[in-house]
Amino acid sequence: MLAKELSTPVLTVDLDVLERNLQRVAEACRKQGVGLRPHTKTHKTVEVARRQLALGAVGLTVAKVGEAEVMAGAGLDDILVAYPLMGQEKLRRLAALARARRIMISIDSETAAHELSKAASAQGATLGVLVEFDAGGHRCGVERGPAVVALAKAIEKLPGLKFRGVMSYFGNVWGTPEERRAETERVALRVAGALAALRVEQMPVEIVSGGSTPSLEFAHLIPGLTEIRPGTYVYNDLNTYYQGACRLEDCAVRVVATVVSTAVSGRAILDSGSKTLTSDLLNAGPKFGYGYIVEAPDAPIIKLNEEHGLVDTMPSKHEFYVGEVVTIIPNHACVAVNMHDEIVTLRQSEAVGCWKIAARGKIR
Ligand SMILES: Cc1ncc(COP(=O)(O)O)c(C=O)c1O
């Protein structure tokens, strides 16, 4: 069956593009001498994680215990929960996982360290811990310098925990290639600051984990980095494209949608609204619209209701008609994927299979 014959709305992935993206980044990491611990938040799918590991990934990254449970349940190992989890129920589940698998978590507070230690000790488990520091994104992470050392030392003293290194997310590396390179150079100084403080105290640092998709090509500019955690690179999206970090033809995921109404002049209505595409706006490029219609790039999706995508047909010569099937590149692949139970796999536009998005909706 061709992609355009599928029941819509439906999420699809072009396997040729996916495989090219996976290989390109595995190779880029090898060339830069840095390990790859991809964030599974983008695909949330065991079949993609397996392909990443087969191409040499050193492990996986998740944000939620539920995501870790899905990956571990499929037999995958060496999982970093790159999120400062709080709450006894989640920590109990995390410790249970750590009895059977290599599990690490990043934290930025002594409170989290004490809670983790209690949960791990209660089950006789050992959790690897990375200290998260702020590399300029101002989201999570202690100040680089003495605060990194203080938290690392606190972790070292607690039962059930093993201090393994440091971690940061480079969300501040964003924009044009020049802007991304310049910010990566600033990040490199901040990473150096964190590592210098630990070196003065002679603390062994096994893992220095950083990265993101927009910064991945500049990883070599950051001395000391042992691994990076890009997520979006597997599928790419409009945000990545508008930063010049991929081409349109590198966007592996498309939503296939049907035009259900053209009754209002200047409008075409798609069967894909916020429950399919999400309301995430673009953070790069024109910062406007809810996705890129491949068949009519000059017709923006200007508004979303839950089940309706409102297309402004005025700027385009494309003749939309009721029953027409179109393909949309989402603004932000990770959140779009999270809206769908499954993703149809394509080869040359032919549907060849379907993967369960097993870790979708695992918000705890
Ligand atoms: C902690 C952490 N690491 C890695 C990533 C992956 O970033 P990207 O999707 O830009 O590759 C994210 C994304 O939000 C993240 O929060």
mmCIF file with all atom_site columns, C-alpha atoms in Angstrom, residues 95-293:
data_model
loop_
_atom_site.group_PDB
_atom_site.id
_atom_site.type_symbol
_atom_site.label_atom_id
_atom_site.label_alt_id
_atom_site.label_comp_id
_atom_site.label_asym_id
_atom_site.label_entity_id
_atom_site.label_seq_id
_atom_site.pdbx_PDB_ins_code
_atom_site.Cartn_x
_atom_site.Cartn_y
_atom_site.Cartn_z
_atom_site.occupancy
_atom_site.B_iso_or_equiv
_atom_site.pdbx_formal_charge
_atom_site.auth_seq_id
_atom_site.auth_comp_id
_atom_site.auth_asym_id
_atom_site.auth_atom_id
_atom_site.pdbx_PDB_model_num
ATOM 1   C CA . ALA A 1 95  ? 16.020  1.324  41.816 1.00 0.00 ? 95  ALA A CA 1
ATOM 2   C CA . ALA A 1 96  ? 14.192  -1.857 40.787 1.00 0.00 ? 96  ALA A CA 1
ATOM 3   C CA . LEU A 1 97  ? 15.448  -1.364 37.223 1.00 0.00 ? 97  LEU A CA 1
ATOM 4   C CA . ALA A 1 98  ? 18.988  -0.796 38.475 1.00 0.00 ? 98  ALA A CA 1
ATOM 5   C CA . ARG A 1 99  ? 19.024  -4.285 40.000 1.00 0.00 ? 99  ARG A CA 1
ATOM 6   C CA . ALA A 1 100 ? 18.899  -5.826 36.537 1.00 0.00 ? 100 ALA A CA 1
ATOM 7   C CA . ARG A 1 101 ? 20.376  -3.156 34.252 1.00 0.00 ? 101 ARG A CA 1
ATOM 8   C CA . ARG A 1 102 ? 23.084  -0.484 34.243 1.00 0.00 ? 102 ARG A CA 1
ATOM 9   C CA . ILE A 1 103 ? 21.131  2.648  35.119 1.00 0.00 ? 103 ILE A CA 1
ATOM 10  C CA . MET A 1 104 ? 22.428  6.182  35.618 1.00 0.00 ? 104 MET A CA 1
ATOM 11  C CA . ILE A 1 105 ? 20.650  9.377  36.510 1.00 0.00 ? 105 ILE A CA 1
ATOM 12  C CA . SER A 1 106 ? 21.654  13.038 36.451 1.00 0.00 ? 106 SER A CA 1
ATOM 13  C CA . ILE A 1 107 ? 20.778  15.253 39.417 1.00 0.00 ? 107 ILE A CA 1
ATOM 14  C CA . ASP A 1 108 ? 21.531  18.779 40.602 1.00 0.00 ? 108 ASP A CA 1
ATOM 15  C CA . SER A 1 109 ? 20.612  18.749 44.307 1.00 0.00 ? 109 SER A CA 1
ATOM 16  C CA . GLU A 1 110 ? 21.607  17.031 47.543 1.00 0.00 ? 110 GLU A CA 1
ATOM 17  C CA . THR A 1 111 ? 17.902  16.449 48.185 1.00 0.00 ? 111 THR A CA 1
ATOM 18  C CA . ALA A 1 112 ? 17.717  14.297 45.057 1.00 0.00 ? 112 ALA A CA 1
ATOM 19  C CA . ALA A 1 113 ? 20.920  12.485 46.071 1.00 0.00 ? 113 ALA A CA 1
ATOM 20  C CA . HIS A 1 114 ? 19.506  11.580 49.507 1.00 0.00 ? 114 HIS A CA 1
ATOM 21  C CA . GLU A 1 115 ? 16.181  10.394 48.056 1.00 0.00 ? 115 GLU A CA 1
ATOM 22  C CA . LEU A 1 116 ? 17.962  8.297  45.421 1.00 0.00 ? 116 LEU A CA 1
ATOM 23  C CA . SER A 1 117 ? 20.264  6.802  48.008 1.00 0.00 ? 117 SER A CA 1
ATOM 24  C CA . LYS A 1 118 ? 17.318  5.751  50.189 1.00 0.00 ? 118 LYS A CA 1
ATOM 25  C CA . ALA A 1 119 ? 15.526  4.160  47.223 1.00 0.00 ? 119 ALA A CA 1
ATOM 26  C CA . ALA A 1 120 ? 18.623  2.344  45.955 1.00 0.00 ? 120 ALA A CA 1
ATOM 27  C CA . SER A 1 121 ? 19.712  1.105  49.419 1.00 0.00 ? 121 SER A CA 1
ATOM 28  C CA . ALA A 1 122 ? 16.238  -0.223 50.193 1.00 0.00 ? 122 ALA A CA 1
ATOM 29  C CA . GLN A 1 123 ? 16.546  -2.586 47.236 1.00 0.00 ? 123 GLN A CA 1
ATOM 30  C CA . GLY A 1 124 ? 20.274  -3.307 47.436 1.00 0.00 ? 124 GLY A CA 1
ATOM 31  C CA . ALA A 1 125 ? 20.741  -1.570 44.074 1.00 0.00 ? 125 ALA A CA 1
ATOM 32  C CA . THR A 1 126 ? 23.501  0.740  42.851 1.00 0.00 ? 126 THR A CA 1
ATOM 33  C CA . LEU A 1 127 ? 22.656  3.777  40.742 1.00 0.00 ? 127 LEU A CA 1
ATOM 34  C CA . GLY A 1 128 ? 25.278  5.601  38.721 1.00 0.00 ? 128 GLY A CA 1
ATOM 35  C CA . VAL A 1 129 ? 24.964  9.344  39.239 1.00 0.00 ? 129 VAL A CA 1
ATOM 36  C CA . LEU A 1 130 ? 26.043  12.277 37.088 1.00 0.00 ? 130 LEU A CA 1
ATOM 37  C CA . VAL A 1 131 ? 26.108  15.795 38.484 1.00 0.00 ? 131 VAL A CA 1
ATOM 38  C CA . GLU A 1 132 ? 24.226  18.121 36.175 1.00 0.00 ? 132 GLU A CA 1
ATOM 39  C CA . PHE A 1 133 ? 25.781  21.550 35.722 1.00 0.00 ? 133 PHE A CA 1
ATOM 40  C CA . ASP A 1 134 ? 24.525  24.571 33.809 1.00 0.00 ? 134 ASP A CA 1
ATOM 41  C CA . ALA A 1 135 ? 26.386  25.078 30.536 1.00 0.00 ? 135 ALA A CA 1
ATOM 42  C CA . GLY A 1 136 ? 24.403  28.217 29.686 1.00 0.00 ? 136 GLY A CA 1
ATOM 43  C CA . GLY A 1 137 ? 20.888  26.906 29.066 1.00 0.00 ? 137 GLY A CA 1
ATOM 44  C CA . HIS A 1 138 ? 19.711  28.019 32.539 1.00 0.00 ? 138 HIS A CA 1
ATOM 45  C CA . ARG A 1 139 ? 17.259  25.129 32.891 1.00 0.00 ? 139 ARG A CA 1
ATOM 46  C CA . CYS A 1 140 ? 18.716  22.650 35.369 1.00 0.00 ? 140 CYS A CA 1
ATOM 47  C CA . GLY A 1 141 ? 22.210  22.166 36.705 1.00 0.00 ? 141 GLY A CA 1
ATOM 48  C CA . VAL A 1 142 ? 24.392  23.563 39.485 1.00 0.00 ? 142 VAL A CA 1
ATOM 49  C CA . GLU A 1 143 ? 26.868  26.353 38.814 1.00 0.00 ? 143 GLU A CA 1
ATOM 50  C CA . ARG A 1 144 ? 30.103  24.981 37.386 1.00 0.00 ? 144 ARG A CA 1
ATOM 51  C CA . GLY A 1 145 ? 32.902  25.185 39.983 1.00 0.00 ? 145 GLY A CA 1
ATOM 52  C CA . PRO A 1 146 ? 32.681  24.449 43.725 1.00 0.00 ? 146 PRO A CA 1
ATOM 53  C CA . ALA A 1 147 ? 28.970  23.481 43.558 1.00 0.00 ? 147 ALA A CA 1
ATOM 54  C CA . VAL A 1 148 ? 29.804  20.591 41.198 1.00 0.00 ? 148 VAL A CA 1
ATOM 55  C CA . VAL A 1 149 ? 32.491  19.357 43.583 1.00 0.00 ? 149 VAL A CA 1
ATOM 56  C CA . ALA A 1 150 ? 30.248  19.699 46.658 1.00 0.00 ? 150 ALA A CA 1
ATOM 57  C CA . LEU A 1 151 ? 27.465  17.639 45.093 1.00 0.00 ? 151 LEU A CA 1
ATOM 58  C CA . ALA A 1 152 ? 29.887  15.030 43.739 1.00 0.00 ? 152 ALA A CA 1
ATOM 59  C CA . LYS A 1 153 ? 31.396  14.622 47.212 1.00 0.00 ? 153 LYS A CA 1
ATOM 60  C CA . ALA A 1 154 ? 27.956  14.311 48.799 1.00 0.00 ? 154 ALA A CA 1
ATOM 61  C CA . ILE A 1 155 ? 27.052  11.581 46.285 1.00 0.00 ? 155 ILE A CA 1
ATOM 62  C CA . GLU A 1 156 ? 30.282  9.705  46.969 1.00 0.00 ? 156 GLU A CA 1
ATOM 63  C CA . LYS A 1 157 ? 29.379  9.431  50.653 1.00 0.00 ? 157 LYS A CA 1
ATOM 64  C CA . LEU A 1 158 ? 25.894  8.027  50.113 1.00 0.00 ? 158 LEU A CA 1
ATOM 65  C CA . PRO A 1 159 ? 25.143  4.288  50.011 1.00 0.00 ? 159 PRO A CA 1
ATOM 66  C CA . GLY A 1 160 ? 23.609  2.882  46.852 1.00 0.00 ? 160 GLY A CA 1
ATOM 67  C CA . LEU A 1 161 ? 25.069  5.663  44.686 1.00 0.00 ? 161 LEU A CA 1
ATOM 68  C CA . LYS A 1 162 ? 28.169  5.791  42.539 1.00 0.00 ? 162 LYS A CA 1
ATOM 69  C CA . PHE A 1 163 ? 29.435  9.159  41.286 1.00 0.00 ? 163 PHE A CA 1
ATOM 70  C CA . ARG A 1 164 ? 30.392  8.628  37.645 1.00 0.00 ? 164 ARG A CA 1
ATOM 71  C CA . GLY A 1 165 ? 30.801  12.113 36.217 1.00 0.00 ? 165 GLY A CA 1
ATOM 72  C CA . VAL A 1 166 ? 29.029  15.203 34.979 1.00 0.00 ? 166 VAL A CA 1
ATOM 73  C CA . MET A 1 167 ? 26.314  16.052 32.526 1.00 0.00 ? 167 MET A CA 1
ATOM 74  C CA . SER A 1 168 ? 24.816  19.110 30.864 1.00 0.00 ? 168 SER A CA 1
ATOM 75  C CA . TYR A 1 169 ? 22.292  19.833 28.119 1.00 0.00 ? 169 TYR A CA 1
ATOM 76  C CA . PHE A 1 170 ? 23.371  22.289 25.434 1.00 0.00 ? 170 PHE A CA 1
ATOM 77  C CA . GLY A 1 171 ? 19.890  23.654 24.647 1.00 0.00 ? 171 GLY A CA 1
ATOM 78  C CA . ASN A 1 172 ? 21.451  27.130 24.369 1.00 0.00 ? 172 ASN A CA 1
ATOM 79  C CA . VAL A 1 173 ? 23.289  26.031 21.203 1.00 0.00 ? 173 VAL A CA 1
ATOM 80  C CA . TRP A 1 174 ? 20.649  27.118 18.704 1.00 0.00 ? 174 TRP A CA 1
ATOM 81  C CA . GLY A 1 175 ? 20.359  29.163 15.527 1.00 0.00 ? 175 GLY A CA 1
ATOM 82  C CA . THR A 1 176 ? 22.446  29.568 12.404 1.00 0.00 ? 176 THR A CA 1
ATOM 83  C CA . PRO A 1 177 ? 25.598  27.449 12.003 1.00 0.00 ? 177 PRO A CA 1
ATOM 84  C CA . GLU A 1 178 ? 27.690  30.508 12.987 1.00 0.00 ? 178 GLU A CA 1
ATOM 85  C CA . GLU A 1 179 ? 25.582  31.151 16.105 1.00 0.00 ? 179 GLU A CA 1
ATOM 86  C CA . ARG A 1 180 ? 25.727  27.493 17.069 1.00 0.00 ? 180 ARG A CA 1
ATOM 87  C CA . ARG A 1 181 ? 29.485  27.307 16.651 1.00 0.00 ? 181 ARG A CA 1
ATOM 88  C CA . ALA A 1 182 ? 30.025  30.500 18.695 1.00 0.00 ? 182 ALA A CA 1
ATOM 89  C CA . GLU A 1 183 ? 27.774  29.278 21.530 1.00 0.00 ? 183 GLU A CA 1
ATOM 90  C CA . THR A 1 184 ? 29.495  25.872 21.509 1.00 0.00 ? 184 THR A CA 1
ATOM 91  C CA . GLU A 1 185 ? 32.795  27.678 22.042 1.00 0.00 ? 185 GLU A CA 1
ATOM 92  C CA . ARG A 1 186 ? 31.289  29.391 25.103 1.00 0.00 ? 186 ARG A CA 1
ATOM 93  C CA . VAL A 1 187 ? 29.910  26.032 26.294 1.00 0.00 ? 187 VAL A CA 1
ATOM 94  C CA . ALA A 1 188 ? 33.411  24.555 25.954 1.00 0.00 ? 188 ALA A CA 1
ATOM 95  C CA . LEU A 1 189 ? 34.707  27.115 28.494 1.00 0.00 ? 189 LEU A CA 1
ATOM 96  C CA . ARG A 1 190 ? 31.896  26.237 30.910 1.00 0.00 ? 190 ARG A CA 1
ATOM 97  C CA . VAL A 1 191 ? 32.566  22.498 30.587 1.00 0.00 ? 191 VAL A CA 1
ATOM 98  C CA . ALA A 1 192 ? 36.257  23.215 31.184 1.00 0.00 ? 192 ALA A CA 1
ATOM 99  C CA . GLY A 1 193 ? 35.291  25.164 34.330 1.00 0.00 ? 193 GLY A CA 1
ATOM 100 C CA . ALA A 1 194 ? 33.323  22.226 35.729 1.00 0.00 ? 194 ALA A CA 1
ATOM 101 C CA . LEU A 1 195 ? 36.091  19.736 34.960 1.00 0.00 ? 195 LEU A CA 1
ATOM 102 C CA . ALA A 1 196 ? 38.844  21.964 36.365 1.00 0.00 ? 196 ALA A CA 1
ATOM 103 C CA . ALA A 1 197 ? 37.065  22.195 39.724 1.00 0.00 ? 197 ALA A CA 1
ATOM 104 C CA . LEU A 1 198 ? 36.831  18.399 39.942 1.00 0.00 ? 198 LEU A CA 1
ATOM 105 C CA . ARG A 1 199 ? 40.453  17.984 38.863 1.00 0.00 ? 199 ARG A CA 1
ATOM 106 C CA . VAL A 1 200 ? 41.684  20.261 41.669 1.00 0.00 ? 200 VAL A CA 1
ATOM 107 C CA . GLU A 1 201 ? 39.961  17.926 44.132 1.00 0.00 ? 201 GLU A CA 1
ATOM 108 C CA . GLN A 1 202 ? 41.344  14.888 42.282 1.00 0.00 ? 202 GLN A CA 1
ATOM 109 C CA . MET A 1 203 ? 37.892  13.460 41.768 1.00 0.00 ? 203 MET A CA 1
ATOM 110 C CA . PRO A 1 204 ? 37.768  10.763 39.073 1.00 0.00 ? 204 PRO A CA 1
ATOM 111 C CA . VAL A 1 205 ? 35.430  11.724 36.239 1.00 0.00 ? 205 VAL A CA 1
ATOM 112 C CA . GLU A 1 206 ? 34.555  8.780  34.040 1.00 0.00 ? 206 GLU A CA 1
ATOM 113 C CA . ILE A 1 207 ? 31.717  10.363 32.043 1.00 0.00 ? 207 ILE A CA 1
ATOM 114 C CA . VAL A 1 208 ? 31.297  13.884 30.651 1.00 0.00 ? 208 VAL A CA 1
ATOM 115 C CA . SER A 1 209 ? 27.924  13.858 28.905 1.00 0.00 ? 209 SER A CA 1
ATOM 116 C CA . GLY A 1 210 ? 26.653  16.769 26.829 1.00 0.00 ? 210 GLY A CA 1
ATOM 117 C CA . GLY A 1 211 ? 25.129  17.671 23.535 1.00 0.00 ? 211 GLY A CA 1
ATOM 118 C CA . SER A 1 212 ? 21.986  17.975 21.478 1.00 0.00 ? 212 SER A CA 1
ATOM 119 C CA . THR A 1 213 ? 21.237  17.792 17.753 1.00 0.00 ? 213 THR A CA 1
ATOM 120 C CA . PRO A 1 214 ? 22.047  21.450 16.904 1.00 0.00 ? 214 PRO A CA 1
ATOM 121 C CA . SER A 1 215 ? 25.439  21.148 18.641 1.00 0.00 ? 215 SER A CA 1
ATOM 122 C CA . LEU A 1 216 ? 26.448  17.677 17.500 1.00 0.00 ? 216 LEU A CA 1
ATOM 123 C CA . GLU A 1 217 ? 28.679  18.717 14.611 1.00 0.00 ? 217 GLU A CA 1
ATOM 124 C CA . PHE A 1 218 ? 30.685  20.935 16.992 1.00 0.00 ? 218 PHE A CA 1
ATOM 125 C CA . ALA A 1 219 ? 31.294  18.312 19.709 1.00 0.00 ? 219 ALA A CA 1
ATOM 126 C CA . HIS A 1 220 ? 35.013  18.271 18.856 1.00 0.00 ? 220 HIS A CA 1
ATOM 127 C CA . LEU A 1 221 ? 35.260  21.899 20.045 1.00 0.00 ? 221 LEU A CA 1
ATOM 128 C CA . ILE A 1 222 ? 34.591  20.769 23.632 1.00 0.00 ? 222 ILE A CA 1
ATOM 129 C CA . PRO A 1 223 ? 37.653  19.177 25.238 1.00 0.00 ? 223 PRO A CA 1
ATOM 130 C CA . GLY A 1 224 ? 36.882  16.474 27.763 1.00 0.00 ? 224 GLY A CA 1
ATOM 131 C CA . LEU A 1 225 ? 33.464  15.495 26.401 1.00 0.00 ? 225 LEU A CA 1
ATOM 132 C CA . THR A 1 226 ? 33.165  11.690 26.471 1.00 0.00 ? 226 THR A CA 1
ATOM 133 C CA . GLU A 1 227 ? 29.663  11.350 25.018 1.00 0.00 ? 227 GLU A CA 1
ATOM 134 C CA . ILE A 1 228 ? 26.820  13.336 23.445 1.00 0.00 ? 228 ILE A CA 1
ATOM 135 C CA . ARG A 1 229 ? 23.059  12.804 23.639 1.00 0.00 ? 229 ARG A CA 1
ATOM 136 C CA . PRO A 1 230 ? 21.389  14.096 20.470 1.00 0.00 ? 230 PRO A CA 1
ATOM 137 C CA . GLY A 1 231 ? 17.785  12.973 20.042 1.00 0.00 ? 231 GLY A CA 1
ATOM 138 C CA . THR A 1 232 ? 16.144  14.820 17.151 1.00 0.00 ? 232 THR A CA 1
ATOM 139 C CA . TYR A 1 233 ? 18.797  13.767 14.589 1.00 0.00 ? 233 TYR A CA 1
ATOM 140 C CA . VAL A 1 234 ? 17.074  10.425 13.962 1.00 0.00 ? 234 VAL A CA 1
ATOM 141 C CA . TYR A 1 235 ? 14.026  12.033 12.394 1.00 0.00 ? 235 TYR A CA 1
ATOM 142 C CA . ASN A 1 236 ? 14.910  15.743 12.118 1.00 0.00 ? 236 ASN A CA 1
ATOM 143 C CA . ASP A 1 237 ? 12.141  18.345 11.795 1.00 0.00 ? 237 ASP A CA 1
ATOM 144 C CA . LEU A 1 238 ? 11.451  21.912 10.654 1.00 0.00 ? 238 LEU A CA 1
ATOM 145 C CA . ASN A 1 239 ? 13.253  23.407 13.655 1.00 0.00 ? 239 ASN A CA 1
ATOM 146 C CA . THR A 1 240 ? 16.377  21.482 12.680 1.00 0.00 ? 240 THR A CA 1
ATOM 147 C CA . TYR A 1 241 ? 15.992  22.395 9.016  1.00 0.00 ? 241 TYR A CA 1
ATOM 148 C CA . TYR A 1 242 ? 15.603  26.115 9.655  1.00 0.00 ? 242 TYR A CA 1
ATOM 149 C CA . GLN A 1 243 ? 18.828  26.095 11.689 1.00 0.00 ? 243 GLN A CA 1
ATOM 150 C CA . GLY A 1 244 ? 20.695  24.690 8.716  1.00 0.00 ? 244 GLY A CA 1
ATOM 151 C CA . ALA A 1 245 ? 21.410  21.525 10.705 1.00 0.00 ? 245 ALA A CA 1
ATOM 152 C CA . CYS A 1 246 ? 19.717  19.226 8.171  1.00 0.00 ? 246 CYS A CA 1
ATOM 153 C CA . ARG A 1 247 ? 18.157  19.336 4.725  1.00 0.00 ? 247 ARG A CA 1
ATOM 154 C CA . LEU A 1 248 ? 14.426  18.955 4.092  1.00 0.00 ? 248 LEU A CA 1
ATOM 155 C CA . GLU A 1 249 ? 15.122  15.556 2.577  1.00 0.00 ? 249 GLU A CA 1
ATOM 156 C CA . ASP A 1 250 ? 16.695  14.517 5.893  1.00 0.00 ? 250 ASP A CA 1
ATOM 157 C CA . CYS A 1 251 ? 13.325  14.899 7.649  1.00 0.00 ? 251 CYS A CA 1
ATOM 158 C CA . ALA A 1 252 ? 12.340  11.235 8.020  1.00 0.00 ? 252 ALA A CA 1
ATOM 159 C CA . VAL A 1 253 ? 8.975   11.686 9.730  1.00 0.00 ? 253 VAL A CA 1
ATOM 160 C CA . ARG A 1 254 ? 5.886   12.967 7.974  1.00 0.00 ? 254 ARG A CA 1
ATOM 161 C CA . VAL A 1 255 ? 2.259   13.204 9.001  1.00 0.00 ? 255 VAL A CA 1
ATOM 162 C CA . VAL A 1 256 ? 0.028   12.053 6.162  1.00 0.00 ? 256 VAL A CA 1
ATOM 163 C CA . ALA A 1 257 ? -3.226  14.045 6.252  1.00 0.00 ? 257 ALA A CA 1
ATOM 164 C CA . THR A 1 258 ? -6.395  14.417 4.201  1.00 0.00 ? 258 THR A CA 1
ATOM 165 C CA . VAL A 1 259 ? -8.108  17.629 3.067  1.00 0.00 ? 259 VAL A CA 1
ATOM 166 C CA . VAL A 1 260 ? -11.628 17.350 4.531  1.00 0.00 ? 260 VAL A CA 1
ATOM 167 C CA . SER A 1 261 ? -13.040 20.758 3.597  1.00 0.00 ? 261 SER A CA 1
ATOM 168 C CA . THR A 1 262 ? -12.470 23.638 1.187  1.00 0.00 ? 262 THR A CA 1
ATOM 169 C CA . ALA A 1 263 ? -15.887 25.189 1.741  1.00 0.00 ? 263 ALA A CA 1
ATOM 170 C CA . VAL A 1 264 ? -14.523 28.459 3.146  1.00 0.00 ? 264 VAL A CA 1
ATOM 171 C CA . SER A 1 265 ? -12.821 30.586 0.516  1.00 0.00 ? 265 SER A CA 1
ATOM 172 C CA . GLY A 1 266 ? -9.037  30.776 0.961  1.00 0.00 ? 266 GLY A CA 1
ATOM 173 C CA . ARG A 1 267 ? -8.996  27.815 3.351  1.00 0.00 ? 267 ARG A CA 1
ATOM 174 C CA . ALA A 1 268 ? -8.283  24.112 3.143  1.00 0.00 ? 268 ALA A CA 1
ATOM 175 C CA . ILE A 1 269 ? -8.981  22.080 6.266  1.00 0.00 ? 269 ILE A CA 1
ATOM 176 C CA . LEU A 1 270 ? -6.805  19.080 7.115  1.00 0.00 ? 270 LEU A CA 1
ATOM 177 C CA . ASP A 1 271 ? -7.841  16.173 9.344  1.00 0.00 ? 271 ASP A CA 1
ATOM 178 C CA . SER A 1 272 ? -4.729  16.909 11.410 1.00 0.00 ? 272 SER A CA 1
ATOM 179 C CA . GLY A 1 273 ? -5.044  19.357 14.273 1.00 0.00 ? 273 GLY A CA 1
ATOM 180 C CA . SER A 1 274 ? -3.231  19.854 17.561 1.00 0.00 ? 274 SER A CA 1
ATOM 181 C CA . LYS A 1 275 ? -3.911  16.230 18.588 1.00 0.00 ? 275 LYS A CA 1
ATOM 182 C CA . THR A 1 276 ? -1.863  15.091 15.591 1.00 0.00 ? 276 THR A CA 1
ATOM 183 C CA . LEU A 1 277 ? 0.750   17.798 14.960 1.00 0.00 ? 277 LEU A CA 1
ATOM 184 C CA . THR A 1 278 ? 0.844   19.416 18.465 1.00 0.00 ? 278 THR A CA 1
ATOM 185 C CA . SER A 1 279 ? 0.619   23.181 18.988 1.00 0.00 ? 279 SER A CA 1
ATOM 186 C CA . ASP A 1 280 ? 4.396   23.574 19.121 1.00 0.00 ? 280 ASP A CA 1
ATOM 187 C CA . LEU A 1 281 ? 5.384   26.620 17.110 1.00 0.00 ? 281 LEU A CA 1
ATOM 188 C CA . LEU A 1 282 ? 8.638   26.962 15.220 1.00 0.00 ? 282 LEU A CA 1
ATOM 189 C CA . ASN A 1 283 ? 11.620  28.197 17.247 1.00 0.00 ? 283 ASN A CA 1
ATOM 190 C CA . ALA A 1 284 ? 13.711  28.854 14.148 1.00 0.00 ? 284 ALA A CA 1
ATOM 191 C CA . GLY A 1 285 ? 13.311  30.254 10.627 1.00 0.00 ? 285 GLY A CA 1
ATOM 192 C CA . PRO A 1 286 ? 9.995   32.053 10.032 1.00 0.00 ? 286 PRO A CA 1
ATOM 193 C CA . LYS A 1 287 ? 8.728   31.087 13.533 1.00 0.00 ? 287 LYS A CA 1
ATOM 194 C CA . PHE A 1 288 ? 5.292   30.829 11.975 1.00 0.00 ? 288 PHE A CA 1
ATOM 195 C CA . GLY A 1 289 ? 2.926   27.990 11.086 1.00 0.00 ? 289 GLY A CA 1
ATOM 196 C CA . TYR A 1 290 ? 2.352   24.442 12.322 1.00 0.00 ? 290 TYR A CA 1
ATOM 197 C CA . GLY A 1 291 ? 4.200   22.339 9.758  1.00 0.00 ? 291 GLY A CA 1
ATOM 198 C CA . TYR A 1 292 ? 5.419   22.225 6.168  1.00 0.00 ? 292 TYR A CA 1
ATOM 199 C CA . ILE A 1 293 ? 3.074   20.857 3.523  1.00 0.00 ? 293 ILE A CA 1
#
